[in-house]
PDB file of C-alpha atoms in Angstrom:
ATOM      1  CA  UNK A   1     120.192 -55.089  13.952  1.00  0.00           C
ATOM      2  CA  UNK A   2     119.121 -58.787  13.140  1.00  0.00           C
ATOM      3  CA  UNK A   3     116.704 -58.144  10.019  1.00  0.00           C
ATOM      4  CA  UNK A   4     115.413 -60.790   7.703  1.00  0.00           C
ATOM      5  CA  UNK A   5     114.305 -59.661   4.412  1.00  0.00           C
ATOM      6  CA  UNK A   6     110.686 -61.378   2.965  1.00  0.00           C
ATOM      7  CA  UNK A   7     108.841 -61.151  -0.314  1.00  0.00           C
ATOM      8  CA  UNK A   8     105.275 -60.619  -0.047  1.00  0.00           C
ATOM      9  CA  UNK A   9     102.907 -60.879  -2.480  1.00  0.00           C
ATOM     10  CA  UNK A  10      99.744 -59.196  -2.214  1.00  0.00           C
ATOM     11  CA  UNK A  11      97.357 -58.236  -4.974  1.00  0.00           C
ATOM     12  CA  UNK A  12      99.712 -59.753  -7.928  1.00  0.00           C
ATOM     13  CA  UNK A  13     102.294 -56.709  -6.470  1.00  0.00           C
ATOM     14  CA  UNK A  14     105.323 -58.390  -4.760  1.00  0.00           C
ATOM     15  CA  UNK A  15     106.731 -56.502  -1.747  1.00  0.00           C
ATOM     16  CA  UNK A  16     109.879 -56.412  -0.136  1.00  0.00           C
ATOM     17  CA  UNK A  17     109.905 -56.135   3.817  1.00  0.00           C
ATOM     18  CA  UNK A  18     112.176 -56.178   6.315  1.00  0.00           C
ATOM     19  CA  UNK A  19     111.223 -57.878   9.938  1.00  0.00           C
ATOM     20  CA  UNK A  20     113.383 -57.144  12.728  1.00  0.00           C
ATOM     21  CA  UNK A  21     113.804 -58.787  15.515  1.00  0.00           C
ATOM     22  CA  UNK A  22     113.910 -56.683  18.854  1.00  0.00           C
ATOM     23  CA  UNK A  23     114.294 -57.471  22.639  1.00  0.00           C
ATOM     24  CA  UNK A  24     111.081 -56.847  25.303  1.00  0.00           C
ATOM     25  CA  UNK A  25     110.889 -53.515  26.123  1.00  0.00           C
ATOM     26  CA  UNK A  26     113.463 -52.076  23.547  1.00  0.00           C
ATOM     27  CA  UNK A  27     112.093 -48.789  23.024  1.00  0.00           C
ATOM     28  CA  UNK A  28     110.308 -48.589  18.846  1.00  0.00           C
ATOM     29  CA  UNK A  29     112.783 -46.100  17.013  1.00  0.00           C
ATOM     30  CA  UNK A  30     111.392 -42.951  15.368  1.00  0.00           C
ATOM     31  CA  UNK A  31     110.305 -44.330  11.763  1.00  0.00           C
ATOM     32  CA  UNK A  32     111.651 -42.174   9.124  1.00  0.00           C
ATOM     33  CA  UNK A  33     109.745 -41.028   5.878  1.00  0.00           C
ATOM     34  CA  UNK A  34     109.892 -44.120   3.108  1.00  0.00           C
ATOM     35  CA  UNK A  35     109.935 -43.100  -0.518  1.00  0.00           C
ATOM     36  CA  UNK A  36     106.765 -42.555  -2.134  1.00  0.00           C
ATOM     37  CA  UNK A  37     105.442 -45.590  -4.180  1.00  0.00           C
ATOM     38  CA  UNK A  38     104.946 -44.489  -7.625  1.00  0.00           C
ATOM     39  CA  UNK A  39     101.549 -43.310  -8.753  1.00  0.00           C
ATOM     40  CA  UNK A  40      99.703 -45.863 -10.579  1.00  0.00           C
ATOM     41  CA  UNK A  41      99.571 -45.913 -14.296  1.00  0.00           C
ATOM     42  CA  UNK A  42      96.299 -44.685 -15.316  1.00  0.00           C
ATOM     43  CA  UNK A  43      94.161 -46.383 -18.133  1.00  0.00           C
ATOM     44  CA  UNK A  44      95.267 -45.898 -21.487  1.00  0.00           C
ATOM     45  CA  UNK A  45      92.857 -44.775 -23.946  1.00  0.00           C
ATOM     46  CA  UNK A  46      91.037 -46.757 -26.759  1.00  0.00           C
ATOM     47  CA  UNK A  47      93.685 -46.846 -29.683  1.00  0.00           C
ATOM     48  CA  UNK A  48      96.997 -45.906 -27.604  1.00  0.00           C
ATOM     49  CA  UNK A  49      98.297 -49.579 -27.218  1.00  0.00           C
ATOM     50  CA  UNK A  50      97.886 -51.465 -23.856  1.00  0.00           C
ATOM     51  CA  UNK A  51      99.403 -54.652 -23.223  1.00  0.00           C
ATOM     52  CA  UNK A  52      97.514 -57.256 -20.582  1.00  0.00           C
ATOM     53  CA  UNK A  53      99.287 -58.624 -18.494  1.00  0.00           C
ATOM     54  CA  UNK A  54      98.959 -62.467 -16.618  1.00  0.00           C
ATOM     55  CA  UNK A  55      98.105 -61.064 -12.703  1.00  0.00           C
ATOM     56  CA  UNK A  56      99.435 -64.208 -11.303  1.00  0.00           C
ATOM     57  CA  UNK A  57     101.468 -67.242 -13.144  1.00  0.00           C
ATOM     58  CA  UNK A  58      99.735 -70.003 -14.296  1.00  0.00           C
ATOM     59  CA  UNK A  59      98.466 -71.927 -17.750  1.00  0.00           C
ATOM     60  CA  UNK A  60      96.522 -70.329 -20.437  1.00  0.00           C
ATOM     61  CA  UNK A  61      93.721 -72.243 -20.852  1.00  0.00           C
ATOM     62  CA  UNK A  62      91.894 -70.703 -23.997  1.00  0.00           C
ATOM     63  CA  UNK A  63      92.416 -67.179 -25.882  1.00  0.00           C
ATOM     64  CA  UNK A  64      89.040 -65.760 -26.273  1.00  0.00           C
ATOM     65  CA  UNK A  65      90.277 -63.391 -29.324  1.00  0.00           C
ATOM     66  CA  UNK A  66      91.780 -63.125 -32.463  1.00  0.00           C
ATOM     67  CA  UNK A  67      94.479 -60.095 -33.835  1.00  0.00           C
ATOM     68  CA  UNK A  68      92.316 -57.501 -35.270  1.00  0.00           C
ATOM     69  CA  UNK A  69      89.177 -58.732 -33.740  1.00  0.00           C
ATOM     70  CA  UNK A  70      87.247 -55.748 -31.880  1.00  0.00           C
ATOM     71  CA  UNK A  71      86.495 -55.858 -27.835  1.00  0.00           C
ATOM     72  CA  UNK A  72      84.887 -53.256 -25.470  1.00  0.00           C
ATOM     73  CA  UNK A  73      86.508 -52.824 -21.907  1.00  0.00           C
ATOM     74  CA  UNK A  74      85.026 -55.893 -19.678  1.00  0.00           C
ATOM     75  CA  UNK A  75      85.289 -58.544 -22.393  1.00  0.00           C
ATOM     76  CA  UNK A  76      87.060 -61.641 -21.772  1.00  0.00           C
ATOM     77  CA  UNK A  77      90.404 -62.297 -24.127  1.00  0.00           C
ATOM     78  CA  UNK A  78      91.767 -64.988 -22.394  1.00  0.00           C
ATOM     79  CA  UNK A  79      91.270 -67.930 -19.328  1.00  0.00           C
ATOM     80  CA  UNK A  80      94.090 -68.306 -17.118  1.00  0.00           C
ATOM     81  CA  UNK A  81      94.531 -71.314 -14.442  1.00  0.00           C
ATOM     82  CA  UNK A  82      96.352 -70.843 -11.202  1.00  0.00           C
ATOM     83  CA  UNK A  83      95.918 -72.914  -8.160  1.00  0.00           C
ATOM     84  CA  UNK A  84      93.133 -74.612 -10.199  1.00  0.00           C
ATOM     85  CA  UNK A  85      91.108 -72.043 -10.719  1.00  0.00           C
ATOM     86  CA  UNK A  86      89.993 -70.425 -14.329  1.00  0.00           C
ATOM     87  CA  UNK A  87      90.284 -66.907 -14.176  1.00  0.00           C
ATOM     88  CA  UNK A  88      89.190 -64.309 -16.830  1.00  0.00           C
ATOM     89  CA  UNK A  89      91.911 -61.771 -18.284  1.00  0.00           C
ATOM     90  CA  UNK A  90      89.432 -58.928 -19.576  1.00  0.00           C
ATOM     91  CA  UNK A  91      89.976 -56.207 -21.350  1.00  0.00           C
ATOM     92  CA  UNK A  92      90.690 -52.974 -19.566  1.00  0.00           C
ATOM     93  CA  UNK A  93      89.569 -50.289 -22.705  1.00  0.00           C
ATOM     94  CA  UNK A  94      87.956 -50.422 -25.940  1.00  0.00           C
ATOM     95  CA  UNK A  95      89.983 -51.573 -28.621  1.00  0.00           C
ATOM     96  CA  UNK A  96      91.388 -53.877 -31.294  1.00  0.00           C
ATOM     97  CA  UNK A  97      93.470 -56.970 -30.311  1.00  0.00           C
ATOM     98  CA  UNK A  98      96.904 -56.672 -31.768  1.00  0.00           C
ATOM     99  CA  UNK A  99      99.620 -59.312 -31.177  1.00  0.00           C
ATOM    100  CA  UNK A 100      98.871 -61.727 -29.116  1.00  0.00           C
ATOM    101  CA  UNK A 101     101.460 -62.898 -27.097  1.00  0.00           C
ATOM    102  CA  UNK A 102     100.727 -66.253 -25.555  1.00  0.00           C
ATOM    103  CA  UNK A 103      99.248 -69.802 -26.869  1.00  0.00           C
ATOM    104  CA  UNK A 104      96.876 -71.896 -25.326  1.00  0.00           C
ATOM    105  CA  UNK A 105      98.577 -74.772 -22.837  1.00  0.00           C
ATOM    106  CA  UNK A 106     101.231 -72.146 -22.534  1.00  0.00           C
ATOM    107  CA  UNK A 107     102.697 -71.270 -18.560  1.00  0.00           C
ATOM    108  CA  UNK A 108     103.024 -67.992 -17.632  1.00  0.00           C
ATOM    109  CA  UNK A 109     104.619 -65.722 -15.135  1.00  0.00           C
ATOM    110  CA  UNK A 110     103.508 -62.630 -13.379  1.00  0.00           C
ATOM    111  CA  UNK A 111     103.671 -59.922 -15.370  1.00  0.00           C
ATOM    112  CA  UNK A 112     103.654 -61.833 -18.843  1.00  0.00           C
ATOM    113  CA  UNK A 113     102.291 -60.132 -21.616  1.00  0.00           C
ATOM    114  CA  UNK A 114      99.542 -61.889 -22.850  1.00  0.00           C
ATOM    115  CA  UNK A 115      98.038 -59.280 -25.499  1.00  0.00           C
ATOM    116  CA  UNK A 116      97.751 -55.955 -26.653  1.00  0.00           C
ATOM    117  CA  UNK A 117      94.998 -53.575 -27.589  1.00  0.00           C
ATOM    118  CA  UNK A 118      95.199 -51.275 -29.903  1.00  0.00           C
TER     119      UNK A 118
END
């Protein structure tokens, strides 16, 4: 088996793959059952403590919010650049802003916390 292993990124989710290279008319072998991805986290509620995340890396270009300022699910609490685009981080739930995380100017990788709400 000559595999090569690639990271793909799709969605802000990296994925690991495997690409194999076969010979013309090598017969496909019988694929076998992969594990199950894991179910996705479901929202939290208003008041349970949810931290935003940055989707993609990039620069923070402004936080919209303040700790212990009030926002409603769809608000904007921070701009993020990537690939020269501004992007809005919203919020995903009702809530209070708790410690934020980042400052403006600051780079950021996938995954970073940026904030939480409370």
């Amino acid at each position: 088996m000559n595999a090569k292993t690639y990271h793909i990124t799709l969605n802000g989710k990296v994925f690991e793959v495997q690409v194999e290279e076969v010979a013309a008319g090598q017969p496909m072998p019988t694929p076998t059952a992969a594990p199950a991805a894991p179910a996705p986290a479901a929202a939290a509620p208003a008041g349970s403590g949810q931290t935003i995340t940055a989707p993609m890396p990039g620069t923070i270009l402004n936080v919209a919010v303040r700790s212990g300022q009030h926002v409603k699910k769809g608000d904007v609490v921070a701009i993020l650049e990537a690939m020269k685009m501004e992007n809005e981080i919203v919020s995903p739930a009702d809530g209070t802003v708790g410690n934020i995380s980042v400052d403006k100017g600051q780079a950021v990788e996938l995954g970073a916390a940026i904030l939480e709400i409370v």
